């Protein structure tokens, strides 16, 4: 039966390993009932890591949501799908010695998570800078991709020039220098509707983030035309991942209260 997988990565954002019930979905594909691994969404690439059971280990390369789940449509939030099944794609076929009646442990690749969280935070800073320059961008984002050390938005905006890129970079730099605290909240009546908050700005976001803006470090911004009114704004991170960003992720299972907006 299809799972409505619980997103442990939202409930326990610092935890990096957790057990779960599971079922086979293919030779190298499994479904998990609760997921400590971030499933690709909103452009942020997925967690990868290792599953284990009774001394056996297999690497997983990708974490994805499957099925339509429940569609949430409300005026105060972009349309999204919730309660989907989360699946792990494995690096090799799973042998019959893996017992489906017993839980597996899922352990994520911590530096990869830390880097994706930092990159997602950088993406928000570029979005804020672009919104300051071009006005409200809701409905004008045609694509978004967040990788570990770079990312991009495809936006319906006027053609940008080097001056505009310098202006955007200056705003991002100011946010990094100010080291604004970041909070992730959810709507009290719908925990799937999540917001990112920093310095008075609120952005709908289902991703993972840093605790503040400074560890983003140095960022450069470039552009590419994707059509007459479609610009691709890309960012590149230039500093190594600070140790405190990796240390934020703590493998000990701990209960952190989630905060409603
Ligand atoms: Zn986001």
PDB file of C-alpha atoms and ligand atoms in Angstrom:
ATOM      1  CA  UNK A   1       0.000   0.000   0.000  1.00  0.00           C
ATOM      2  CA  UNK A   2       1.207   3.516  -0.793  1.00  0.00           C
ATOM      3  CA  UNK A   3       2.606   5.433   2.186  1.00  0.00           C
ATOM      4  CA  UNK A   4       1.684   8.976   3.153  1.00  0.00           C
ATOM      5  CA  UNK A   5       5.283   9.494   4.177  1.00  0.00           C
ATOM      6  CA  UNK A   6       5.947  11.649   7.206  1.00  0.00           C
ATOM      7  CA  UNK A   7       8.526  14.402   6.548  1.00  0.00           C
ATOM      8  CA  UNK A   8      10.829  13.981   9.530  1.00  0.00           C
ATOM      9  CA  UNK A   9      13.262  16.411   7.876  1.00  0.00           C
ATOM     10  CA  UNK A  10      10.797  19.208   8.651  1.00  0.00           C
ATOM     11  CA  UNK A  11       9.911  18.036  12.151  1.00  0.00           C
ATOM     12  CA  UNK A  12      13.533  17.317  13.143  1.00  0.00           C
ATOM     13  CA  UNK A  13      15.599  19.577  10.895  1.00  0.00           C
ATOM     14  CA  UNK A  14      18.945  18.818  12.589  1.00  0.00           C
ATOM     15  CA  UNK A  15      18.597  15.065  12.797  1.00  0.00           C
ATOM     16  CA  UNK A  16      20.540  13.048  10.218  1.00  0.00           C
ATOM     17  CA  UNK A  17      19.565   9.425  10.905  1.00  0.00           C
ATOM     18  CA  UNK A  18      16.299   7.701  11.797  1.00  0.00           C
ATOM     19  CA  UNK A  19      14.653   4.284  11.478  1.00  0.00           C
ATOM     20  CA  UNK A  20      11.611   3.708   9.280  1.00  0.00           C
ATOM     21  CA  UNK A  21       9.275   1.014   8.008  1.00  0.00           C
ATOM     22  CA  UNK A  22       9.705   0.417   4.292  1.00  0.00           C
ATOM     23  CA  UNK A  23       8.489  -1.493   1.238  1.00  0.00           C
ATOM     24  CA  UNK A  24      10.063  -2.494  -2.074  1.00  0.00           C
ATOM     25  CA  UNK A  25       8.865  -0.604  -5.143  1.00  0.00           C
ATOM     26  CA  UNK A  26      11.408  -1.963  -7.652  1.00  0.00           C
ATOM     27  CA  UNK A  27      14.808  -3.736  -7.747  1.00  0.00           C
ATOM     28  CA  UNK A  28      16.581  -0.547  -6.620  1.00  0.00           C
ATOM     29  CA  UNK A  29      13.636   1.535  -5.392  1.00  0.00           C
ATOM     30  CA  UNK A  30      12.059   1.520  -1.931  1.00  0.00           C
ATOM     31  CA  UNK A  31       9.262   3.504  -0.273  1.00  0.00           C
ATOM     32  CA  UNK A  32       9.700   4.727   3.300  1.00  0.00           C
ATOM     33  CA  UNK A  33       7.017   5.532   5.856  1.00  0.00           C
ATOM     34  CA  UNK A  34       8.949   8.323   7.601  1.00  0.00           C
ATOM     35  CA  UNK A  35      11.776  10.194   5.902  1.00  0.00           C
ATOM     36  CA  UNK A  36      14.732  11.930   7.495  1.00  0.00           C
ATOM     37  CA  UNK A  37      15.994  12.352   3.891  1.00  0.00           C
ATOM     38  CA  UNK A  38      14.847  15.535   2.102  1.00  0.00           C
ATOM     39  CA  UNK A  39      12.783  14.719  -0.987  1.00  0.00           C
ATOM     40  CA  UNK A  40      13.493  16.979  -3.999  1.00  0.00           C
ATOM     41  CA  UNK A  41      11.052  19.881  -4.047  1.00  0.00           C
ATOM     42  CA  UNK A  42      10.949  23.525  -5.067  1.00  0.00           C
ATOM     43  CA  UNK A  43      14.187  23.116  -7.027  1.00  0.00           C
ATOM     44  CA  UNK A  44      16.291  21.955  -4.056  1.00  0.00           C
ATOM     45  CA  UNK A  45      18.051  18.728  -4.963  1.00  0.00           C
ATOM     46  CA  UNK A  46      17.473  15.741  -2.693  1.00  0.00           C
ATOM     47  CA  UNK A  47      19.369  14.173   0.162  1.00  0.00           C
ATOM     48  CA  UNK A  48      21.464  11.112  -0.525  1.00  0.00           C
ATOM     49  CA  UNK A  49      22.999   8.733   2.012  1.00  0.00           C
ATOM     50  CA  UNK A  50      23.003   5.145   3.243  1.00  0.00           C
ATOM     51  CA  UNK A  51      20.331   2.690   4.369  1.00  0.00           C
ATOM     52  CA  UNK A  52      21.233  -0.133   6.737  1.00  0.00           C
ATOM     53  CA  UNK A  53      19.649  -3.181   8.317  1.00  0.00           C
ATOM     54  CA  UNK A  54      21.292  -5.794  10.513  1.00  0.00           C
ATOM     55  CA  UNK A  55      24.849  -4.867   9.457  1.00  0.00           C
ATOM     56  CA  UNK A  56      24.067  -4.589   5.720  1.00  0.00           C
ATOM     57  CA  UNK A  57      24.442  -1.206   4.017  1.00  0.00           C
ATOM     58  CA  UNK A  58      23.394   0.212   0.641  1.00  0.00           C
ATOM     59  CA  UNK A  59      23.875   3.743  -0.690  1.00  0.00           C
ATOM     60  CA  UNK A  60      20.866   5.751  -1.867  1.00  0.00           C
ATOM     61  CA  UNK A  61      21.433   8.350  -4.581  1.00  0.00           C
ATOM     62  CA  UNK A  62      18.134  10.193  -4.678  1.00  0.00           C
ATOM     63  CA  UNK A  63      14.981  10.911  -2.644  1.00  0.00           C
ATOM     64  CA  UNK A  64      11.758  11.689  -4.516  1.00  0.00           C
ATOM     65  CA  UNK A  65       8.065  12.116  -3.850  1.00  0.00           C
ATOM     66  CA  UNK A  66       5.728   9.833  -5.815  1.00  0.00           C
ATOM     67  CA  UNK A  67       2.017  10.035  -6.549  1.00  0.00           C
ATOM     68  CA  UNK A  68      -0.280  13.035  -6.404  1.00  0.00           C
ATOM     69  CA  UNK A  69      -1.040  12.944  -2.689  1.00  0.00           C
ATOM     70  CA  UNK A  70      -3.374  15.655  -1.494  1.00  0.00           C
ATOM     71  CA  UNK A  71      -3.544  18.935  -3.409  1.00  0.00           C
ATOM     72  CA  UNK A  72      -3.634  22.001  -1.161  1.00  0.00           C
ATOM     73  CA  UNK A  73      -5.237  25.048  -2.767  1.00  0.00           C
ATOM     74  CA  UNK A  74      -5.669  28.158  -0.659  1.00  0.00           C
ATOM     75  CA  UNK A  75      -5.529  31.890  -1.241  1.00  0.00           C
ATOM     76  CA  UNK A  76      -2.664  32.600   1.131  1.00  0.00           C
ATOM     77  CA  UNK A  77      -0.244  30.037  -0.312  1.00  0.00           C
ATOM     78  CA  UNK A  78       0.983  28.662  -3.677  1.00  0.00           C
ATOM     79  CA  UNK A  79      -0.651  25.356  -4.736  1.00  0.00           C
ATOM     80  CA  UNK A  80       1.202  22.334  -3.404  1.00  0.00           C
ATOM     81  CA  UNK A  81       0.897  18.564  -3.014  1.00  0.00           C
ATOM     82  CA  UNK A  82       1.124  16.934   0.407  1.00  0.00           C
ATOM     83  CA  UNK A  83       0.968  13.408   1.830  1.00  0.00           C
ATOM     84  CA  UNK A  84       2.872  11.861  -1.059  1.00  0.00           C
ATOM     85  CA  UNK A  85       4.942   8.720  -0.778  1.00  0.00           C
ATOM     86  CA  UNK A  86       8.692   9.271  -0.397  1.00  0.00           C
ATOM     87  CA  UNK A  87      10.969   6.866  -2.262  1.00  0.00           C
ATOM     88  CA  UNK A  88      14.724   6.252  -2.164  1.00  0.00           C
ATOM     89  CA  UNK A  89      16.589   5.263  -5.333  1.00  0.00           C
ATOM     90  CA  UNK A  90      19.415   2.896  -4.433  1.00  0.00           C
ATOM     91  CA  UNK A  91      22.855   2.571  -6.011  1.00  0.00           C
ATOM     92  CA  UNK A  92      22.338  -1.205  -6.373  1.00  0.00           C
ATOM     93  CA  UNK A  93      19.527  -3.758  -6.392  1.00  0.00           C
ATOM     94  CA  UNK A  94      18.392  -4.820  -2.954  1.00  0.00           C
ATOM     95  CA  UNK A  95      18.925  -8.534  -2.239  1.00  0.00           C
ATOM     96  CA  UNK A  96      16.325 -10.856  -0.679  1.00  0.00           C
ATOM     97  CA  UNK A  97      18.249 -10.789   2.634  1.00  0.00           C
ATOM     98  CA  UNK A  98      16.727  -7.353   3.326  1.00  0.00           C
ATOM     99  CA  UNK A  99      13.673  -8.048   5.503  1.00  0.00           C
ATOM    100  CA  UNK A 100      10.668  -5.859   4.658  1.00  0.00           C
ATOM    101  CA  UNK A 101       8.993  -6.730   7.964  1.00  0.00           C
ATOM    102  CA  UNK A 102      11.802  -5.078   9.921  1.00  0.00           C
ATOM    103  CA  UNK A 103      12.736  -1.354   9.882  1.00  0.00           C
ATOM    104  CA  UNK A 104      15.782   0.071   8.122  1.00  0.00           C
ATOM    105  CA  UNK A 105      17.930   2.946   9.330  1.00  0.00           C
ATOM    106  CA  UNK A 106      18.278   5.903   6.956  1.00  0.00           C
ATOM    107  CA  UNK A 107      21.411   8.073   7.339  1.00  0.00           C
ATOM    108  CA  UNK A 108      21.828  11.162   5.173  1.00  0.00           C
ATOM    109  CA  UNK A 109      25.065  12.548   3.705  1.00  0.00           C
ATOM    110  CA  UNK A 110      25.582  15.449   6.133  1.00  0.00           C
ATOM    111  CA  UNK A 111      27.965  17.707   4.114  1.00  0.00           C
ATOM    112  CA  UNK A 112      25.608  17.359   1.127  1.00  0.00           C
ATOM    113  CA  UNK A 113      22.592  18.453   3.246  1.00  0.00           C
ATOM    114  CA  UNK A 114      24.578  21.322   4.769  1.00  0.00           C
ATOM    115  CA  UNK A 115      25.696  22.530   1.328  1.00  0.00           C
ATOM    116  CA  UNK A 116      22.172  22.315  -0.120  1.00  0.00           C
ATOM    117  CA  UNK A 117      20.772  24.240   2.865  1.00  0.00           C
ATOM    118  CA  UNK A 118      23.365  26.974   2.402  1.00  0.00           C
ATOM    119  CA  UNK A 119      22.692  27.120  -1.325  1.00  0.00           C
ATOM    120  CA  UNK A 120      18.919  27.320  -0.738  1.00  0.00           C
ATOM    121  CA  UNK A 121      19.506  30.251   1.626  1.00  0.00           C
ATOM    122  CA  UNK A 122      21.601  31.951  -1.080  1.00  0.00           C
ATOM    123  CA  UNK A 123      18.745  31.357  -3.545  1.00  0.00           C
ATOM    124  CA  UNK A 124      16.363  33.223  -1.237  1.00  0.00           C
ATOM    125  CA  UNK A 125      18.774  36.154  -0.986  1.00  0.00           C
ATOM    126  CA  UNK A 126      18.988  36.391  -4.784  1.00  0.00           C
ATOM    127  CA  UNK A 127      15.169  36.155  -4.957  1.00  0.00           C
ATOM    128  CA  UNK A 128      14.832  38.986  -2.425  1.00  0.00           C
ATOM    129  CA  UNK A 129      17.317  41.117  -4.376  1.00  0.00           C
ATOM    130  CA  UNK A 130      15.454  40.420  -7.643  1.00  0.00           C
ATOM    131  CA  UNK A 131      12.127  41.234  -6.013  1.00  0.00           C
ATOM    132  CA  UNK A 132      13.542  44.528  -4.734  1.00  0.00           C
ATOM    133  CA  UNK A 133      14.616  45.376  -8.292  1.00  0.00           C
ATOM    134  CA  UNK A 134      11.732  44.004 -10.391  1.00  0.00           C
ATOM    135  CA  UNK A 135       8.751  44.076  -8.017  1.00  0.00           C
ATOM    136  CA  UNK A 136       6.551  41.187  -6.932  1.00  0.00           C
ATOM    137  CA  UNK A 137       7.794  37.968  -8.559  1.00  0.00           C
ATOM    138  CA  UNK A 138       5.035  35.600  -7.456  1.00  0.00           C
ATOM    139  CA  UNK A 139       3.719  34.043 -10.676  1.00  0.00           C
ATOM    140  CA  UNK A 140       6.811  35.156 -12.649  1.00  0.00           C
ATOM    141  CA  UNK A 141       9.115  32.292 -11.599  1.00  0.00           C
ATOM    142  CA  UNK A 142       9.275  29.774 -14.456  1.00  0.00           C
ATOM    143  CA  UNK A 143      11.959  27.533 -13.001  1.00  0.00           C
ATOM    144  CA  UNK A 144      14.291  27.102 -10.073  1.00  0.00           C
ATOM    145  CA  UNK A 145      17.192  24.739  -9.387  1.00  0.00           C
ATOM    146  CA  UNK A 146      19.244  24.598  -6.196  1.00  0.00           C
ATOM    147  CA  UNK A 147      22.464  22.556  -6.275  1.00  0.00           C
ATOM    148  CA  UNK A 148      25.095  22.269  -3.562  1.00  0.00           C
ATOM    149  CA  UNK A 149      27.273  25.228  -4.646  1.00  0.00           C
ATOM    150  CA  UNK A 150      25.140  27.039  -7.216  1.00  0.00           C
ATOM    151  CA  UNK A 151      21.603  27.579  -8.409  1.00  0.00           C
ATOM    152  CA  UNK A 152      19.336  29.571 -10.701  1.00  0.00           C
ATOM    153  CA  UNK A 153      15.928  31.087 -11.303  1.00  0.00           C
ATOM    154  CA  UNK A 154      14.170  31.558 -14.641  1.00  0.00           C
ATOM    155  CA  UNK A 155      12.183  34.771 -14.241  1.00  0.00           C
ATOM    156  CA  UNK A 156       9.787  36.746 -16.420  1.00  0.00           C
ATOM    157  CA  UNK A 157      11.585  40.089 -16.143  1.00  0.00           C
ATOM    158  CA  UNK A 158      13.172  42.630 -18.430  1.00  0.00           C
ATOM    159  CA  UNK A 159      16.618  41.909 -19.876  1.00  0.00           C
ATOM    160  CA  UNK A 160      19.291  42.469 -17.241  1.00  0.00           C
ATOM    161  CA  UNK A 161      22.637  44.188 -17.768  1.00  0.00           C
ATOM    162  CA  UNK A 162      25.950  44.175 -15.827  1.00  0.00           C
ATOM    163  CA  UNK A 163      24.809  47.150 -13.710  1.00  0.00           C
ATOM    164  CA  UNK A 164      21.674  45.308 -12.638  1.00  0.00           C
ATOM    165  CA  UNK A 165      23.724  42.234 -11.754  1.00  0.00           C
ATOM    166  CA  UNK A 166      26.016  44.392  -9.573  1.00  0.00           C
ATOM    167  CA  UNK A 167      22.959  45.862  -7.841  1.00  0.00           C
ATOM    168  CA  UNK A 168      21.574  42.370  -7.150  1.00  0.00           C
ATOM    169  CA  UNK A 169      24.972  41.200  -5.865  1.00  0.00           C
ATOM    170  CA  UNK A 170      25.159  44.216  -3.546  1.00  0.00           C
ATOM    171  CA  UNK A 171      21.794  43.366  -1.968  1.00  0.00           C
ATOM    172  CA  UNK A 172      22.821  39.728  -1.482  1.00  0.00           C
ATOM    173  CA  UNK A 173      26.121  40.860   0.038  1.00  0.00           C
ATOM    174  CA  UNK A 174      24.321  43.215   2.440  1.00  0.00           C
ATOM    175  CA  UNK A 175      22.057  40.382   3.644  1.00  0.00           C
ATOM    176  CA  UNK A 176      25.054  38.088   4.145  1.00  0.00           C
ATOM    177  CA  UNK A 177      27.005  40.739   6.078  1.00  0.00           C
ATOM    178  CA  UNK A 178      24.008  41.563   8.293  1.00  0.00           C
ATOM    179  CA  UNK A 179      23.749  37.903   9.396  1.00  0.00           C
ATOM    180  CA  UNK A 180      19.965  38.023   9.726  1.00  0.00           C
ATOM    181  CA  UNK A 181      18.394  35.199  11.766  1.00  0.00           C
ATOM    182  CA  UNK A 182      16.276  32.753   9.732  1.00  0.00           C
ATOM    183  CA  UNK A 183      13.136  31.069  10.978  1.00  0.00           C
ATOM    184  CA  UNK A 184      11.015  28.397   9.323  1.00  0.00           C
ATOM    185  CA  UNK A 185       7.335  28.434  10.280  1.00  0.00           C
ATOM    186  CA  UNK A 186       4.199  26.651   9.148  1.00  0.00           C
ATOM    187  CA  UNK A 187       0.577  27.746   8.999  1.00  0.00           C
ATOM    188  CA  UNK A 188      -1.215  26.648  12.202  1.00  0.00           C
ATOM    189  CA  UNK A 189      -4.008  24.886  10.289  1.00  0.00           C
ATOM    190  CA  UNK A 190      -1.770  23.380   7.569  1.00  0.00           C
ATOM    191  CA  UNK A 191       1.725  22.213   8.557  1.00  0.00           C
ATOM    192  CA  UNK A 192       2.586  21.544   4.894  1.00  0.00           C
ATOM    193  CA  UNK A 193       2.381  25.293   4.154  1.00  0.00           C
ATOM    194  CA  UNK A 194       5.732  26.539   5.317  1.00  0.00           C
ATOM    195  CA  UNK A 195       7.338  29.974   5.311  1.00  0.00           C
ATOM    196  CA  UNK A 196      10.920  31.177   5.473  1.00  0.00           C
ATOM    197  CA  UNK A 197      11.284  34.382   7.530  1.00  0.00           C
ATOM    198  CA  UNK A 198      14.243  36.740   7.845  1.00  0.00           C
ATOM    199  CA  UNK A 199      14.526  40.490   8.415  1.00  0.00           C
ATOM    200  CA  UNK A 200      10.775  40.961   8.005  1.00  0.00           C
ATOM    201  CA  UNK A 201      10.606  39.127   4.663  1.00  0.00           C
ATOM    202  CA  UNK A 202       8.371  36.044   4.383  1.00  0.00           C
ATOM    203  CA  UNK A 203       8.736  33.585   1.488  1.00  0.00           C
ATOM    204  CA  UNK A 204       6.712  30.368   1.006  1.00  0.00           C
ATOM    205  CA  UNK A 205       9.318  27.592   1.160  1.00  0.00           C
ATOM    206  CA  UNK A 206       9.453  23.832   1.698  1.00  0.00           C
ATOM    207  CA  UNK A 207      13.246  23.613   1.685  1.00  0.00           C
ATOM    208  CA  UNK A 208      16.030  23.301   4.238  1.00  0.00           C
ATOM    209  CA  UNK A 209      17.979  26.347   5.432  1.00  0.00           C
ATOM    210  CA  UNK A 210      20.753  27.796   7.556  1.00  0.00           C
ATOM    211  CA  UNK A 211      20.008  29.459  10.917  1.00  0.00           C
ATOM    212  CA  UNK A 212      21.266  32.830   9.659  1.00  0.00           C
ATOM    213  CA  UNK A 213      22.494  34.473   6.466  1.00  0.00           C
ATOM    214  CA  UNK A 214      26.227  35.037   7.069  1.00  0.00           C
ATOM    215  CA  UNK A 215      27.508  31.484   6.369  1.00  0.00           C
ATOM    216  CA  UNK A 216      26.327  31.913   2.758  1.00  0.00           C
ATOM    217  CA  UNK A 217      29.637  33.767   2.236  1.00  0.00           C
ATOM    218  CA  UNK A 218      30.704  35.210  -1.105  1.00  0.00           C
ATOM    219  CA  UNK A 219      28.226  34.915  -3.983  1.00  0.00           C
ATOM    220  CA  UNK A 220      28.533  35.937  -7.631  1.00  0.00           C
ATOM    221  CA  UNK A 221      25.592  36.419  -9.976  1.00  0.00           C
ATOM    222  CA  UNK A 222      25.351  35.892 -13.724  1.00  0.00           C
ATOM    223  CA  UNK A 223      22.607  35.964 -16.349  1.00  0.00           C
ATOM    224  CA  UNK A 224      21.569  34.257 -19.542  1.00  0.00           C
ATOM    225  CA  UNK A 225      18.687  35.053 -21.855  1.00  0.00           C
ATOM    226  CA  UNK A 226      16.146  32.221 -22.100  1.00  0.00           C
ATOM    227  CA  UNK A 227      13.779  34.125 -24.409  1.00  0.00           C
ATOM    228  CA  UNK A 228      12.453  37.634 -25.136  1.00  0.00           C
ATOM    229  CA  UNK A 229      11.087  38.117 -21.611  1.00  0.00           C
ATOM    230  CA  UNK A 230      12.695  35.219 -19.761  1.00  0.00           C
ATOM    231  CA  UNK A 231      15.961  35.751 -17.913  1.00  0.00           C
ATOM    232  CA  UNK A 232      17.975  33.099 -16.129  1.00  0.00           C
ATOM    233  CA  UNK A 233      19.640  34.553 -13.033  1.00  0.00           C
ATOM    234  CA  UNK A 234      22.279  32.214 -11.630  1.00  0.00           C
ATOM    235  CA  UNK A 235      24.342  32.365  -8.458  1.00  0.00           C
ATOM    236  CA  UNK A 236      27.598  30.679  -7.568  1.00  0.00           C
ATOM    237  CA  UNK A 237      28.922  30.250  -4.022  1.00  0.00           C
ATOM    238  CA  UNK A 238      32.635  30.864  -3.567  1.00  0.00           C
ATOM    239  CA  UNK A 239      33.514  30.040   0.048  1.00  0.00           C
ATOM    240  CA  UNK A 240      34.105  26.558   1.447  1.00  0.00           C
ATOM    241  CA  UNK A 241      31.336  25.231   3.657  1.00  0.00           C
ATOM    242  CA  UNK A 242      31.933  26.623   7.197  1.00  0.00           C
ATOM    243  CA  UNK A 243      32.411  23.849   9.810  1.00  0.00           C
ATOM    244  CA  UNK A 244      29.607  25.290  11.968  1.00  0.00           C
ATOM    245  CA  UNK A 245      27.132  24.740   9.136  1.00  0.00           C
ATOM    246  CA  UNK A 246      28.060  21.048   9.015  1.00  0.00           C
ATOM    247  CA  UNK A 247      28.092  20.853  12.841  1.00  0.00           C
ATOM    248  CA  UNK A 248      24.519  22.212  12.967  1.00  0.00           C
ATOM    249  CA  UNK A 249      23.394  18.813  11.742  1.00  0.00           C
ATOM    250  CA  UNK A 250      23.568  16.519  14.711  1.00  0.00           C
ATOM    251  CA  UNK A 251      22.925  12.803  14.328  1.00  0.00           C
ATOM    252  CA  UNK A 252      21.473  12.411  17.831  1.00  0.00           C
ATOM    253  CA  UNK A 253      17.696  12.089  17.599  1.00  0.00           C
ATOM    254  CA  UNK A 254      16.303  15.008  19.540  1.00  0.00           C
ATOM    255  CA  UNK A 255      12.913  16.595  19.839  1.00  0.00           C
ATOM    256  CA  UNK A 256      12.806  20.127  18.561  1.00  0.00           C
ATOM    257  CA  UNK A 257       9.515  21.966  18.845  1.00  0.00           C
ATOM    258  CA  UNK A 258       8.207  23.141  15.494  1.00  0.00           C
ATOM    259  CA  UNK A 259       6.837  26.669  15.418  1.00  0.00           C
ATOM    260  CA  UNK A 260       3.560  27.706  13.909  1.00  0.00           C
ATOM    261  CA  UNK A 261       3.392  31.097  12.154  1.00  0.00           C
TER     262      UNK A 261
HETATM  263 ZN1  LIG B   1      12.862  28.219  -0.462  1.00  0.00          ZN
END
